[in-house]
Each structure stands twice: as structure tokens, then as C-alpha cells.
Coordinates of C-alpha atoms in Angstrom, one line a residue:
Chain N
X1 CA 87.6 -33.0 -31.6
X2 CA 87.7 -29.4 -31.1
X3 CA 85.4 -28.9 -34.0
X4 CA 82.7 -31.4 -32.4
X5 CA 83.3 -29.5 -28.9
X6 CA 82.4 -26.0 -30.8
X7 CA 79.6 -27.8 -32.3
X8 CA 78.1 -29.0 -29.3
X9 CA 78.7 -25.6 -27.4
X10 CA 76.9 -23.8 -30.1
X11 CA 73.8 -26.3 -30.1
X12 CA 73.7 -26.1 -26.3
X13 CA 73.8 -22.2 -26.5
X14 CA 71.6 -21.6 -29.5
X15 CA 68.8 -24.1 -28.5
X16 CA 65.3 -22.3 -29.3
X17 CA 64.2 -20.5 -26.2
X18 CA 66.3 -22.8 -24.0
X19 CA 66.0 -21.2 -20.2
X20 CA 69.3 -19.8 -19.0
X21 CA 70.5 -20.2 -15.3
X22 CA 70.1 -16.8 -13.2
X23 CA 73.9 -16.9 -12.8
X24 CA 74.6 -16.9 -16.4
X25 CA 72.1 -14.3 -17.5
X26 CA 73.6 -12.1 -15.1
X27 CA 77.1 -13.1 -16.4
X28 CA 75.9 -12.4 -20.0
X29 CA 74.4 -9.0 -18.8
X30 CA 77.7 -8.2 -17.1
X31 CA 79.6 -9.3 -20.5
X32 CA 77.4 -6.9 -22.3
X33 CA 78.2 -3.9 -20.1
X34 CA 81.9 -4.7 -20.4
X35 CA 81.8 -4.9 -23.8
X36 CA 80.2 -1.5 -24.3
X37 CA 82.6 0.1 -21.9
X38 CA 85.3 -1.3 -23.7
X39 CA 84.0 0.0 -27.1
X40 CA 83.6 3.5 -25.5
X41 CA 87.3 3.4 -24.2
X42 CA 88.7 2.3 -27.5
X43 CA 87.1 4.7 -29.7
X44 CA 88.0 7.5 -27.2
X45 CA 91.6 6.6 -26.3
X46 CA 94.8 8.5 -26.8
X47 CA 95.0 12.2 -27.2
X48 CA 92.3 14.5 -27.8
X49 CA 93.3 15.0 -31.6
X50 CA 94.1 11.5 -32.5
X51 CA 90.8 10.1 -31.0
X52 CA 88.3 8.1 -33.4
X53 CA 85.6 10.4 -31.8
X54 CA 86.4 13.6 -30.4
X55 CA 86.2 14.8 -26.7
X56 CA 83.2 17.1 -27.5
X57 CA 81.1 14.5 -29.2
X58 CA 82.0 11.8 -26.7
X59 CA 84.3 12.2 -23.5
X60 CA 86.4 9.2 -22.5
X61 CA 85.4 6.9 -19.8
X62 CA 88.0 8.3 -17.3
X63 CA 87.1 11.9 -18.0
X64 CA 83.2 11.1 -17.6
X65 CA 83.6 9.2 -14.3
X66 CA 86.2 11.7 -13.0
X67 CA 83.2 14.2 -12.6
X68 CA 81.3 12.2 -10.8
X69 CA 82.1 13.5 -7.4
X70 CA 81.5 16.8 -8.6
X71 CA 78.2 16.0 -9.8
X72 CA 77.3 14.1 -6.7
X73 CA 78.7 17.2 -4.4
X74 CA 78.2 20.3 -6.1
X75 CA 75.2 19.4 -8.0
X76 CA 73.5 17.5 -5.4
X77 CA 72.7 14.4 -7.4
X78 CA 70.7 12.5 -4.6
X79 CA 68.5 15.5 -4.0
X80 CA 67.9 15.8 -7.6
X81 CA 67.1 12.3 -8.0
X82 CA 64.7 12.0 -4.9
X83 CA 62.9 15.2 -6.0
X84 CA 62.3 14.0 -9.7
X85 CA 61.3 10.6 -8.4
X86 CA 58.9 12.5 -6.0
X87 CA 57.2 14.2 -8.9
X88 CA 56.9 11.0 -10.9
X89 CA 55.5 9.1 -8.0
X90 CA 52.9 11.6 -7.1
X91 CA 51.7 12.2 -10.5
X92 CA 51.7 8.4 -11.2
X93 CA 49.9 7.4 -8.0
X94 CA 47.2 10.2 -8.8
X95 CA 46.8 8.7 -12.3
X96 CA 46.4 5.2 -10.8
X97 CA 44.0 6.4 -8.0
X98 CA 41.6 8.2 -10.5
X99 CA 42.6 5.6 -13.7
X100 CA 42.0 2.6 -12.2
X101 CA 38.2 2.8 -11.0
X102 CA 37.3 4.5 -14.2
X103 CA 39.1 2.0 -16.0
X104 CA 37.5 -1.0 -14.2
X105 CA 34.1 0.7 -14.4
X106 CA 34.6 1.1 -18.2
X107 CA 35.7 -2.5 -18.6
X108 CA 32.6 -3.9 -16.9
X109 CA 30.1 -1.7 -18.4
X110 CA 30.6 -1.3 -22.4
X111 CA 28.2 1.9 -22.2
X112 CA 30.5 3.5 -20.0
X113 CA 33.6 2.7 -22.2
X114 CA 31.7 3.8 -25.4
X115 CA 31.2 7.3 -23.7
X116 CA 34.4 7.6 -22.5
X117 CA 36.3 6.3 -25.3
X118 CA 36.6 10.0 -27.1
X119 CA 38.3 11.4 -24.1
X120 CA 40.5 8.2 -23.7
X121 CA 41.5 8.5 -27.4
X122 CA 42.4 12.3 -27.1
X123 CA 44.3 11.5 -23.8
X124 CA 46.3 9.0 -25.5
X125 CA 47.4 11.0 -28.4
X126 CA 47.6 14.3 -27.1
X127 CA 50.9 16.0 -27.9
X128 CA 52.8 16.1 -24.5
X129 CA 55.1 19.1 -25.5
X130 CA 52.0 21.2 -26.2
X131 CA 50.3 20.2 -22.9
X132 CA 53.3 21.3 -20.8
X133 CA 52.9 25.2 -21.2
X134 CA 49.2 24.7 -20.7
X135 CA 49.9 23.0 -17.4
X136 CA 52.0 26.0 -16.3
X137 CA 49.2 28.4 -17.1
X138 CA 46.7 26.4 -15.2
X139 CA 48.9 25.3 -12.3
X140 CA 51.4 28.1 -12.2
X141 CA 55.1 27.6 -11.7
X142 CA 56.6 24.9 -9.2
X143 CA 55.8 21.6 -8.1
X144 CA 52.1 21.2 -9.2
X145 CA 52.5 21.6 -12.9
X146 CA 55.0 18.8 -13.0
X147 CA 53.0 16.6 -11.1
X148 CA 49.9 17.3 -12.9
X149 CA 51.8 17.0 -16.4
X150 CA 52.9 13.4 -15.4
X151 CA 49.0 12.7 -14.3
X152 CA 47.7 14.1 -17.6
X153 CA 50.5 12.3 -19.4
X154 CA 49.6 8.8 -18.0
X155 CA 45.8 8.7 -16.9
X156 CA 44.5 8.0 -20.2
X157 CA 46.7 5.0 -20.4
X158 CA 46.0 3.6 -17.2
X159 CA 42.2 4.0 -17.9
X160 CA 42.5 2.2 -21.3
X161 CA 45.0 -0.5 -19.9
X162 CA 42.5 -1.0 -16.9
X163 CA 39.6 -1.4 -19.1
X164 CA 41.4 -3.8 -21.5
X165 CA 42.5 -6.2 -18.8
X166 CA 38.8 -6.3 -17.6
X167 CA 37.3 -7.0 -20.6
X168 CA 40.1 -9.7 -21.4
X169 CA 39.0 -11.7 -18.6
X170 CA 37.0 -14.7 -20.1
X171 CA 33.2 -14.4 -19.9
X172 CA 33.0 -18.0 -18.3
X173 CA 34.5 -16.6 -14.8
X174 CA 31.3 -14.2 -15.0
X175 CA 29.1 -17.1 -15.9
X176 CA 30.7 -19.4 -13.0
X177 CA 30.3 -16.6 -10.6
X178 CA 26.6 -16.0 -11.4
X179 CA 25.7 -19.7 -11.0
X180 CA 27.5 -19.6 -7.9
X181 CA 24.9 -16.9 -6.6
X182 CA 27.5 -13.9 -6.7
X183 CA 25.8 -10.5 -7.3
X184 CA 27.0 -8.0 -9.9
X185 CA 29.0 -6.0 -7.3
X186 CA 30.6 -9.3 -6.0
X187 CA 31.6 -10.4 -9.6
X188 CA 33.4 -7.6 -10.1
X189 CA 35.2 -7.2 -6.7
X190 CA 35.9 -10.8 -6.2
X191 CA 36.3 -12.2 -9.6
X192 CA 36.8 -9.6 -12.6
X193 CA 39.3 -7.3 -10.4
X194 CA 41.5 -10.0 -8.8
X195 CA 41.6 -11.9 -12.2
X196 CA 42.7 -8.4 -14.2
X197 CA 44.8 -7.3 -11.4
X198 CA 48.2 -8.8 -12.6
X199 CA 47.8 -7.7 -16.1
X200 CA 47.0 -4.2 -14.8
X201 CA 49.9 -4.2 -12.7
X202 CA 52.3 -5.1 -15.3
X203 CA 50.9 -2.5 -17.7
X204 CA 51.4 0.0 -15.0
X205 CA 55.0 -1.3 -14.4
X206 CA 55.8 -0.4 -17.9
X207 CA 54.2 2.8 -17.8
X208 CA 56.0 4.0 -14.7
X209 CA 59.1 3.6 -16.9
X210 CA 57.4 6.1 -19.6
X211 CA 56.4 8.5 -16.9
X212 CA 60.1 8.5 -15.8
X213 CA 60.8 9.7 -19.4
X214 CA 58.1 12.3 -19.4
X215 CA 59.2 14.2 -16.1
X216 CA 62.6 15.0 -18.1
X217 CA 60.4 17.0 -20.6
X218 CA 58.4 18.6 -17.5
X219 CA 61.6 19.4 -15.6
X220 CA 63.3 21.1 -18.4
X221 CA 61.1 24.2 -17.6
X222 CA 61.9 25.9 -14.2
X223 CA 60.6 29.1 -13.6
X224 CA 60.1 29.5 -9.8
X225 CA 63.0 28.6 -7.4
X226 CA 61.9 25.0 -7.0
X227 CA 64.5 22.4 -7.1
X228 CA 65.3 21.5 -10.7
X229 CA 65.4 17.8 -10.7
X230 CA 67.4 15.7 -13.1
X231 CA 65.7 17.1 -16.3
X232 CA 66.5 20.6 -15.4
X233 CA 70.1 19.8 -14.7
X234 CA 70.4 18.1 -18.0
X235 CA 69.5 21.6 -19.4
X236 CA 72.0 23.3 -17.3
X237 CA 74.6 21.1 -18.3
X238 CA 73.9 21.3 -22.0
X239 CA 74.0 25.2 -21.7
X240 CA 77.3 25.0 -20.0
X241 CA 78.5 22.3 -22.3
X242 CA 79.2 20.0 -19.4
X243 CA 79.2 17.0 -21.6
X244 CA 80.5 14.5 -18.9
X245 CA 77.6 15.1 -16.5
X246 CA 75.0 14.6 -19.3
X247 CA 76.4 11.3 -20.0
X248 CA 76.6 10.6 -16.4
X249 CA 72.9 11.5 -15.6
X250 CA 72.2 9.4 -18.7
X251 CA 74.0 6.5 -17.1
X252 CA 72.3 7.3 -13.6
X253 CA 68.7 7.3 -14.7
X254 CA 68.6 3.7 -16.2
X255 CA 70.0 2.6 -12.6
X256 CA 67.3 4.5 -10.9
X257 CA 64.7 3.0 -13.2
X258 CA 66.2 -0.8 -12.6
X259 CA 65.9 -0.3 -8.9
X260 CA 62.5 0.7 -9.1
X261 CA 61.7 -1.8 -11.6
X262 CA 63.0 -4.8 -9.1
X263 CA 61.0 -3.4 -6.2
X264 CA 57.8 -3.4 -8.5
X265 CA 58.8 -7.0 -9.7
X266 CA 59.3 -8.1 -6.1
X267 CA 55.7 -6.3 -5.1
X268 CA 54.2 -8.0 -8.2
X269 CA 55.5 -11.7 -7.3
X270 CA 54.4 -11.4 -3.4
X271 CA 51.0 -10.1 -4.7
X272 CA 50.3 -12.6 -7.2
X273 CA 51.6 -15.9 -6.1
X274 CA 49.1 -17.8 -8.2
X275 CA 51.3 -16.6 -11.2
X276 CA 54.7 -16.1 -9.9
X277 CA 54.9 -18.6 -7.2
X278 CA 56.6 -18.0 -3.9
X279 CA 54.7 -17.5 -0.7
X280 CA 52.6 -14.3 -1.6
X281 CA 53.8 -12.4 1.5
X282 CA 51.8 -9.3 0.4
X283 CA 48.7 -11.1 -0.8
X284 CA 48.6 -12.5 2.7
X285 CA 49.0 -9.4 4.1
X286 CA 46.2 -7.7 2.0
X287 CA 44.0 -10.8 2.9
X288 CA 44.9 -10.4 6.9
X289 CA 43.9 -6.7 6.6
X290 CA 40.6 -7.6 4.9
X291 CA 39.5 -10.4 7.5
X292 CA 38.7 -7.6 10.2
X293 CA 36.9 -5.4 7.5
X294 CA 35.0 -8.7 6.7
X295 CA 33.7 -9.3 10.3
X296 CA 33.1 -5.7 10.8
X297 CA 30.7 -5.7 7.8
X298 CA 28.9 -9.0 9.1
X299 CA 28.4 -7.1 12.2
X300 CA 26.7 -4.0 10.8
X301 CA 25.3 -4.9 7.4
X302 CA 24.2 -8.5 7.4
X303 CA 22.5 -9.2 10.8
X304 CA 20.4 -12.0 9.5
X305 CA 21.9 -15.3 10.0
X306 CA 23.1 -16.9 7.1
X307 CA 21.0 -20.0 5.8
X308 CA 21.9 -22.3 3.0
X309 CA 19.1 -23.2 0.8
X310 CA 18.0 -26.5 2.6
X311 CA 18.7 -29.8 0.7
X312 CA 15.9 -30.6 -1.4
X313 CA 14.6 -33.5 0.6
X314 CA 14.0 -31.2 3.5
X315 CA 11.7 -29.0 1.7
X316 CA 9.5 -31.9 0.6
X317 CA 6.5 -33.5 2.3
X318 CA 7.4 -37.1 3.8
Chain R
X1 CA 16.6 -30.1 10.3
X2 CA 13.1 -28.4 10.0
X3 CA 11.5 -31.9 10.3
X4 CA 8.1 -32.0 11.7
X5 CA 8.0 -34.0 15.0
X6 CA 6.7 -37.2 13.5
X7 CA 5.5 -39.8 15.9
X8 CA 6.6 -43.6 14.6
X9 CA 3.9 -46.0 15.3
X10 CA 5.2 -49.4 14.4
X11 CA 5.7 -49.4 10.8
X12 CA 3.5 -46.3 10.4
X13 CA 4.6 -42.6 11.0
X14 CA 2.1 -39.7 12.2
X15 CA 2.6 -36.7 10.1
X16 CA 2.4 -33.4 12.2
X17 CA -0.6 -32.3 9.9
X18 CA -2.8 -33.5 7.1
X19 CA -1.3 -32.7 3.9
X20 CA -2.6 -30.2 1.4
X21 CA -3.0 -30.2 -2.2
X22 CA -0.2 -27.5 -2.5
X23 CA 2.3 -29.9 -0.9
X24 CA 1.5 -32.8 -3.0
X25 CA 0.8 -31.2 -6.3
X26 CA 4.4 -29.7 -6.6
X27 CA 5.3 -27.9 -9.6
X28 CA 7.7 -29.6 -12.0
X29 CA 11.2 -29.2 -11.7
X30 CA 11.9 -27.9 -15.1
X31 CA 9.4 -27.2 -17.9
X32 CA 10.1 -26.0 -21.2
X33 CA 7.2 -24.9 -23.6
X34 CA 7.7 -24.4 -27.2
X35 CA 11.1 -22.8 -26.5
X36 CA 12.9 -21.4 -29.6
X37 CA 16.1 -19.4 -29.4
X38 CA 17.3 -17.3 -32.5
X39 CA 20.4 -15.6 -32.6
X40 CA 20.6 -12.2 -34.7
X41 CA 17.1 -12.5 -35.8
X42 CA 16.2 -10.4 -38.9
X43 CA 20.0 -10.2 -39.9
X44 CA 21.9 -12.2 -42.6
X45 CA 23.6 -14.5 -39.9
X46 CA 20.3 -15.2 -38.2
X47 CA 20.7 -18.8 -36.3
X48 CA 18.3 -20.6 -34.7
X49 CA 19.9 -22.8 -32.2
X50 CA 16.8 -24.6 -30.8
X51 CA 13.2 -24.7 -32.1
X52 CA 10.0 -25.6 -30.4
X53 CA 11.5 -27.6 -27.4
X54 CA 9.0 -28.8 -25.1
X55 CA 9.7 -31.1 -22.3
X56 CA 9.0 -31.6 -18.5
X57 CA 11.1 -33.0 -15.6
X58 CA 8.9 -34.1 -12.8
X59 CA 9.7 -33.8 -9.3
X60 CA 9.9 -37.2 -8.0
X61 CA 9.6 -37.2 -4.2
X62 CA 12.7 -38.0 -2.3
X63 CA 15.1 -38.3 -5.4
X64 CA 16.1 -35.7 -8.0
X65 CA 16.4 -37.2 -11.5
X66 CA 19.5 -37.6 -13.6
X67 CA 18.7 -36.1 -16.8
X68 CA 21.4 -36.7 -19.8
X69 CA 21.3 -35.0 -23.0
X70 CA 22.6 -36.3 -26.0
X71 CA 22.9 -35.3 -29.8
X72 CA 25.2 -34.6 -32.6
X73 CA 27.4 -31.7 -32.1
X74 CA 26.1 -28.0 -32.4
X75 CA 22.5 -29.1 -31.9
X76 CA 21.7 -26.8 -29.1
X77 CA 22.3 -28.9 -26.1
X78 CA 24.2 -25.9 -24.2
X79 CA 21.6 -23.6 -25.3
X80 CA 19.1 -25.6 -23.1
X81 CA 21.3 -25.9 -20.2
X82 CA 22.3 -22.0 -20.3
X83 CA 18.5 -21.2 -20.7
X84 CA 17.7 -23.2 -17.5
X85 CA 20.8 -21.4 -15.7
X86 CA 19.7 -17.9 -17.0
X87 CA 22.8 -17.1 -18.8
X88 CA 23.1 -14.5 -21.5
X89 CA 23.0 -14.7 -24.4
X90 CA 21.0 -17.9 -24.4
X91 CA 18.7 -16.4 -21.9
X92 CA 16.1 -15.1 -22.5
X93 CA 14.2 -17.3 -25.0
X94 CA 13.0 -15.7 -28.6
X95 CA 9.8 -17.3 -27.7
X96 CA 8.2 -19.9 -25.5
X97 CA 8.5 -20.4 -21.7
X98 CA 11.4 -21.8 -19.4
X99 CA 10.0 -22.6 -15.8
X100 CA 11.9 -23.9 -13.1
X101 CA 9.6 -24.9 -10.2
X102 CA 7.0 -23.4 -11.7
X103 CA 8.5 -19.7 -12.1
X104 CA 9.7 -18.4 -15.4
X105 CA 13.7 -18.0 -15.1
X106 CA 14.5 -14.4 -14.7
X107 CA 18.3 -14.5 -14.2
X108 CA 21.1 -16.8 -12.9
X109 CA 21.2 -17.8 -9.3
X110 CA 22.8 -20.3 -6.9
X111 CA 19.7 -22.6 -7.0
X112 CA 20.8 -23.8 -10.2
X113 CA 24.7 -24.7 -10.2
X114 CA 26.6 -25.0 -13.3
X115 CA 29.7 -27.0 -14.1
X116 CA 31.3 -26.1 -17.1
X117 CA 33.7 -27.9 -19.7
X118 CA 36.4 -25.5 -19.5
X119 CA 38.4 -25.2 -16.1
X120 CA 36.6 -22.1 -14.5
X121 CA 38.4 -22.3 -11.3
X122 CA 39.0 -18.7 -10.2
X123 CA 42.7 -18.7 -10.5
X124 CA 43.7 -16.2 -7.9
X125 CA 41.8 -18.3 -5.2
X126 CA 43.3 -21.4 -3.4
X127 CA 41.2 -24.6 -3.6
X128 CA 39.7 -23.8 -0.3
X129 CA 38.8 -20.3 -1.2
X130 CA 37.1 -21.7 -4.6
X131 CA 35.0 -24.2 -2.9
X132 CA 33.7 -21.6 -0.6
X133 CA 33.4 -18.8 -3.1
X134 CA 29.4 -19.0 -3.0
X135 CA 29.1 -19.1 0.7
X136 CA 31.3 -16.1 0.7
X137 CA 28.9 -14.5 -1.4
X138 CA 26.2 -15.3 1.0
X139 CA 28.2 -13.6 3.8
X140 CA 28.6 -16.7 5.8
X141 CA 31.2 -16.3 8.4
X142 CA 34.8 -17.4 7.7
X143 CA 35.0 -19.8 10.2
X144 CA 31.8 -21.6 9.3
X145 CA 32.4 -21.6 5.7
X146 CA 35.9 -22.6 5.8
X147 CA 34.7 -25.7 7.9
X148 CA 32.1 -26.7 5.3
X149 CA 34.6 -26.1 2.5
X150 CA 37.2 -28.5 4.2
X151 CA 34.2 -31.4 4.5
X152 CA 33.5 -31.0 0.7
X153 CA 37.2 -31.0 -0.2
X154 CA 37.3 -34.4 1.7
X155 CA 34.0 -35.7 0.3
X156 CA 35.5 -35.0 -3.3
X157 CA 38.3 -37.1 -2.5
X158 CA 41.0 -34.3 -2.4
X159 CA 43.6 -34.4 0.7
X160 CA 42.4 -31.4 2.9
X161 CA 45.8 -30.9 4.7
X162 CA 47.9 -30.8 1.3
X163 CA 45.4 -29.7 -1.4
X164 CA 43.3 -26.9 0.5
X165 CA 45.7 -24.2 -0.1
X166 CA 47.0 -25.0 -3.5
X167 CA 46.4 -22.9 -6.4
X168 CA 44.3 -24.3 -9.4
X169 CA 47.4 -24.0 -11.7
X170 CA 49.0 -26.7 -9.3
X171 CA 46.1 -29.2 -9.9
X172 CA 45.6 -31.6 -12.6
X173 CA 42.2 -31.4 -14.7
X174 CA 40.4 -34.1 -13.0
X175 CA 41.1 -32.5 -9.4
X176 CA 40.1 -29.1 -10.9
X177 CA 36.8 -30.6 -11.8
X178 CA 36.5 -32.2 -8.5
X179 CA 37.0 -28.3 -7.0
X180 CA 34.3 -27.0 -9.5
X181 CA 31.8 -30.0 -8.7
X182 CA 32.5 -29.2 -4.8
X183 CA 31.8 -25.5 -4.9
X184 CA 28.7 -26.0 -6.8
X185 CA 27.5 -28.6 -4.6
X186 CA 28.5 -27.0 -1.2
X187 CA 25.3 -24.4 -2.1
X188 CA 23.1 -27.5 -2.1
X189 CA 21.3 -26.5 -5.4
X190 CA 18.1 -27.9 -6.3
X191 CA 19.2 -28.5 -9.9
X192 CA 22.8 -29.0 -11.2
X193 CA 23.5 -28.3 -14.7
X194 CA 26.8 -30.0 -16.2
X195 CA 28.0 -29.0 -19.7
X196 CA 30.4 -31.9 -20.6
X197 CA 32.2 -31.3 -17.3
X198 CA 34.3 -34.6 -17.9
X199 CA 34.8 -33.9 -21.6
X200 CA 38.4 -33.1 -21.0
X201 CA 39.7 -35.9 -18.8
X202 CA 41.2 -39.0 -19.8
X203 CA 39.1 -42.2 -19.7
X204 CA 40.4 -43.7 -16.4
X205 CA 39.8 -40.2 -14.7
X206 CA 36.4 -40.0 -16.4
X207 CA 35.3 -43.3 -14.9
X208 CA 36.4 -42.4 -11.4
X209 CA 34.5 -39.0 -11.7
X210 CA 31.4 -40.7 -13.0
X211 CA 31.5 -43.0 -9.8
X212 CA 32.1 -40.2 -7.6
X213 CA 29.3 -38.0 -9.1
X214 CA 26.8 -40.8 -8.7
X215 CA 27.6 -41.1 -5.0
X216 CA 27.4 -37.3 -4.4
X217 CA 24.2 -37.0 -6.4
X218 CA 22.4 -39.4 -4.2
X219 CA 23.4 -37.7 -1.1
X220 CA 22.6 -34.0 -2.4
X221 CA 19.4 -35.2 -4.1
X222 CA 19.3 -32.6 -6.8
X223 CA 18.0 -32.8 -10.4
X224 CA 20.9 -33.2 -12.7
X225 CA 21.2 -32.0 -16.4
X226 CA 24.1 -33.7 -17.8
X227 CA 25.4 -32.9 -21.3
X228 CA 27.8 -35.2 -22.8
X229 CA 29.2 -36.7 -26.0
X230 CA 29.8 -40.2 -24.4
X231 CA 26.8 -42.3 -25.0
X232 CA 28.1 -44.8 -22.4
X233 CA 28.4 -41.7 -19.8
X234 CA 24.8 -41.2 -20.5
X235 CA 23.5 -44.3 -20.2
X236 CA 25.5 -45.2 -17.1
X237 CA 24.6 -42.0 -15.3
X238 CA 21.1 -41.0 -16.7
X239 CA 17.9 -41.9 -15.5
X240 CA 16.5 -40.5 -18.6
X241 CA 18.1 -39.4 -21.8
X242 CA 16.8 -36.7 -24.1
X243 CA 18.3 -37.4 -27.8
X244 CA 18.4 -34.1 -29.6
X245 CA 18.1 -33.8 -33.4
X246 CA 20.2 -31.6 -35.9
X247 CA 20.3 -27.8 -35.5
X248 CA 18.0 -26.2 -35.1
X249 CA 17.8 -28.8 -32.0
X250 CA 14.5 -30.2 -31.0
X251 CA 14.3 -33.2 -28.7
X252 CA 13.6 -36.3 -30.7
X253 CA 13.1 -39.1 -28.2
X254 CA 13.2 -39.5 -24.3
X255 CA 14.8 -42.8 -23.1
X256 CA 14.2 -44.0 -19.3
X257 CA 17.1 -46.0 -18.2
X258 CA 17.3 -48.4 -15.3
X259 CA 19.4 -47.0 -12.5
X260 CA 23.0 -48.3 -12.7
X261 CA 23.6 -51.1 -9.9
X262 CA 27.4 -51.2 -10.1
X263 CA 30.5 -49.1 -10.6
X264 CA 30.9 -47.6 -14.0
X265 CA 33.6 -49.9 -15.1
X266 CA 31.5 -53.1 -14.5
X267 CA 28.3 -51.7 -15.5
X268 CA 29.6 -50.9 -18.9
X269 CA 30.1 -54.4 -19.8
X270 CA 26.7 -55.7 -19.3
X271 CA 24.8 -56.9 -22.4
X272 CA 21.6 -54.8 -21.6
X273 CA 23.9 -51.7 -21.1
X274 CA 25.5 -52.1 -24.3
X275 CA 22.2 -52.7 -26.1
X276 CA 21.0 -49.4 -25.0
X277 CA 24.3 -47.7 -26.0
X278 CA 24.2 -49.3 -29.6
X279 CA 20.5 -48.3 -30.1
X280 CA 21.3 -44.7 -29.2
X281 CA 24.7 -44.9 -31.4
X282 CA 22.5 -46.0 -34.4
X283 CA 20.3 -43.2 -33.9
X284 CA 23.0 -40.3 -33.8
X285 CA 25.2 -41.8 -36.7
X286 CA 21.9 -41.6 -38.6
X287 CA 21.3 -38.1 -37.6
X288 CA 24.8 -37.1 -38.2
X289 CA 24.8 -38.5 -41.9
X290 CA 21.7 -36.6 -42.6
X291 CA 23.3 -33.1 -41.7

């Protein structure tokens, strides 16, 4: 009896790729966090000398979290988080603004892609640690070099991912658009880009996470009197031997990343209801803003009244 | 609309002018003159899809013809269709002339609408946005094109209220093909090219779609080129059937078929219908065994 219950439970839980309810998924995630915390507590409990792992390597949870108010107040955690976030966001937004149009063009026209491919190749494989001092030479100390570092670190990836996404749209959509009378520009703007957009978006969502890692590298160097940011704080704590603070920041960064990722996921769902269901609030918003633009275009550019090719019989002599 | 103000006198009609030779001697709808298409010419993987294809589709007054193309698989049926559409890489032909209404084909256009076998609905657009895509490309004002779009959604047997704002992934295969046909017919093309449009549908849906297509085709009066693997479908739908040989494809025989008088389901039980079907089937079986 007991055995068959366990058997059923295992079968139920270990069915291949069986979807899990949202509540259960969250519960399992929380269980994992609790398990890690317990493990952390177990190996760091007791007096300093009798611990499995010494306090110089890993402080206990209590020691770590007790330093939180110090980090929050004396080391201005929120301000540093916001500064770091601003740098990543501006740099990454620049990379998107430059990279997506170039990537889309490269995806649409293989000749452009062939022309740019050496640059993309170099950009993707450039040693970032070597780029950092260069950025400081070129853009000087302060905000600019950090923003530009994020830009340089991510723009080649944005270009190649956008190009890939456009190239992956099946050729039959282009054929269909052409036989429905779409021009080349209309095929790009109404078919290729919208069909590739979800792929580009999720690629960029992942890349934003990477960019968040790069900024730590850029912030490790602070020359002028700009706000250090999280990366510089880690440097300071390392020099002073504040282990608890470093561990706290390591815990804070994933939290911030999680929040950002959830926001991006929400935007993604609202932009592409044809993939993720829902009411597509942002898509509707985009369309509503496009309607006046479209009417304005028809006022200024296409004055000739639209006429359909007349039905075959109408052309014919009777 | 642009009808001349004709005066009806009893059973006669006075035209507004005396007809000129240009009006009567209308160019052929489609003309192939010794068309050959070879891919990768000169390389080791050289492949000739069609060789020396010559045929003509006349412009029959007040009626577009329905032409079905049958043949063993890989015989170049799609090559013929895509050459008419002007789609690469089948266009341009390696040698020979492809003429539509007397003019050489230079590229794709909405005068030659095409319906593909694969579902090619634009996934990011609702049914209505899919149907009105071509009109949007013509810069027709939104209100006007949405109205026309709804009309066509209704004509295709879809429910305007419930289906117009669905996305393609929410539709069944048959409904998707209805959308694909609607967005082609809404542009009133002179020629409609259909590359096995019902190939992926279940048999019953297929029969329904055949009836619907016949009804709409009579309404829009376009010339239809219809590729199919189903001989029954070809004999039921076609005014003419082109039978193609093995690769490299040529047109082997041209059959003229009486117009269907009843629905697909009834028509396909009649002896004379079956006789035509068996004749073609024997031909194709022979062709495939020679391959």
C-alpha cells in the first residue's frame, strides 16, 4: 500500500516533460532556496574555529545579513544599483538602436551581411578585458567609457542575432508577400521584421543579462569622482576584506536581474500575443499609434485614389 | 462599373462603339514557348526541372479557365507555376519565353495571386489583417479595406464576428487555407496560381473546399492554375487538365473536361467522371513505373 503510493507519486512527478502548475513551480523554487540556505547555515554554524568552512571563506547567513543595513545606508546600495542599471540600460539601448537596423539590413541583403561579417566576427570575439583600457583612452574617465564599453561589448551580438532572426524567416512568407503585391520595402517592414521580432526580442532579453555581467568589469575601474556602481563597490569590499558585503551584492544582483527579466517578459507577452496569448496590450498600443501615422501618410504621399485591378470581366468587351 | 452605357433593344444590345481588332484579338492569358529551366547549369549537380514546355491558355470571353496540372512527383509542376508567378529561383527561365497576357513575366505581382500548400498565413496578423494585407500594400484606407475584408471573410464561410480577430494559430488547417484564398481573391487577380492548396487537408474538408472554390472562381472569373496530386480533384475542378511527364518535365497530354454540374461529392460517383479518372490514373501509373 505504502509502496504503491510512493510508486504512483514518483510516476506522477517524473513523467517526461509533464507540465507543472505555477503554484507548484514557485513552491519548488522556494524549496531550492531554502535548501541552499540550510546548507549554508549547516556548514557555517558554531564557533569560528569549529566550523566546516571558516568565516574568512564564507561568513554564516546571520553574519552576512546583519551587514545589510550597513550596505543599504552607509554604502548607498540603491544609488549604486540605479547608477549601474542606468549605465547598462543606456549602453544596451544604444547597441539596440545601432545593431537592430544594421542586423535587419544584413539579414535582408546577403551582400551587406558578407561585407559586415568580418566586423561582426571581430566584435563577437574581441577580448573585453583589453577593450576596457582602450575605452578609457578614447572616452576618458567617467560615465562615457562605461556606457560605451557596454555598447561595444553587445552591439556585434545584437547585429548577428538580428540578422540571423531575419534569415530564419521562411522564404515562403516572402513569396506570399510578393504575390500579394507587396513591394520590397513593404515585405521587410510588414512581413520580415514583424515575423523576426519575437526571436530578436528574446535574444536581446538574454543578452541584457550578459551586459549586466560586463558592467561589473567596466565598473571595477574608477578614475574620476563618478559614482562607483556595484562593480566598484565589490572592488572596495574586496580590498577591505568585507566578505559579508560581497556575498550580499552577489545575492542582490540576481534579484535585480530577476525583476528586470520579469518586466521584459511582460513586455514580450504584451507585444506578441500571437505567440504568448493574452490580450496583447502593447501590440494594440503600437497599432493605435501607427494608425494616425498611416492616415497622415495617405494624406501626403498617396493622393491618387486607390483602385483595385478591375475584375476580369469588366475589362473585356461584351 | 466602367460599363459602357449600352442600350438594350429587345433581345439585342447597342454597344457604345464599334469594336476594334485590338479588343477582340486579345492576347493569350498564359503562353509558354519552349521553356526550359535548368538549375546549377554546368556544375555536377545540374538538374533540369522542365524541358521545352510549350502550351497556351486562351482568354475565353466572360470566363476564366480552370487548368489543373497533374503528373508524377518531382516532374516540375511547381516550376511551371512559380515561373508564371515570377518567383525566384524558378524565374527567370533558362531558355524560352513565359508570357502573361502577351507580356513577358518580369517578376511577381498581385495580378497573379498564389495560394501555397504550406500554411503561409502571416502569424503576427489577425485573420482580418491577413485578408487585407494586399489592400494595405496598395495604401487603401483602413476603413475601406476592413469593410472589404469582412465581406470576403464572410464569403469564405468564416464567421466575421468570432474569427476576424483570431490569429492564424488558433485556426484549423481548412480555415487557414480559406484565409489564404480570401487574401488572394480580394485583390481580384487575373490569374490565380494554386500549388496543391488542399494537399494537407482531410478528405471531407477537401471536398467542401473544392465546392467553395468552384463557387468563388465563377464569381471572380479568373484563370486558375491548380496543381494537385489528386486525379479526382483535377477532373472535378478542371476545364482542362495538363498531364506532365517525368523529370525533366514536359506536357504530355492536354485533356478538355466537361464542366461539373453538381457538387464534388455527387459528381465523383458518376461513371463518366470515373472513366476520365481511370484513364489518367493508368497514364500516371505507367509514367511512374518508367521512372
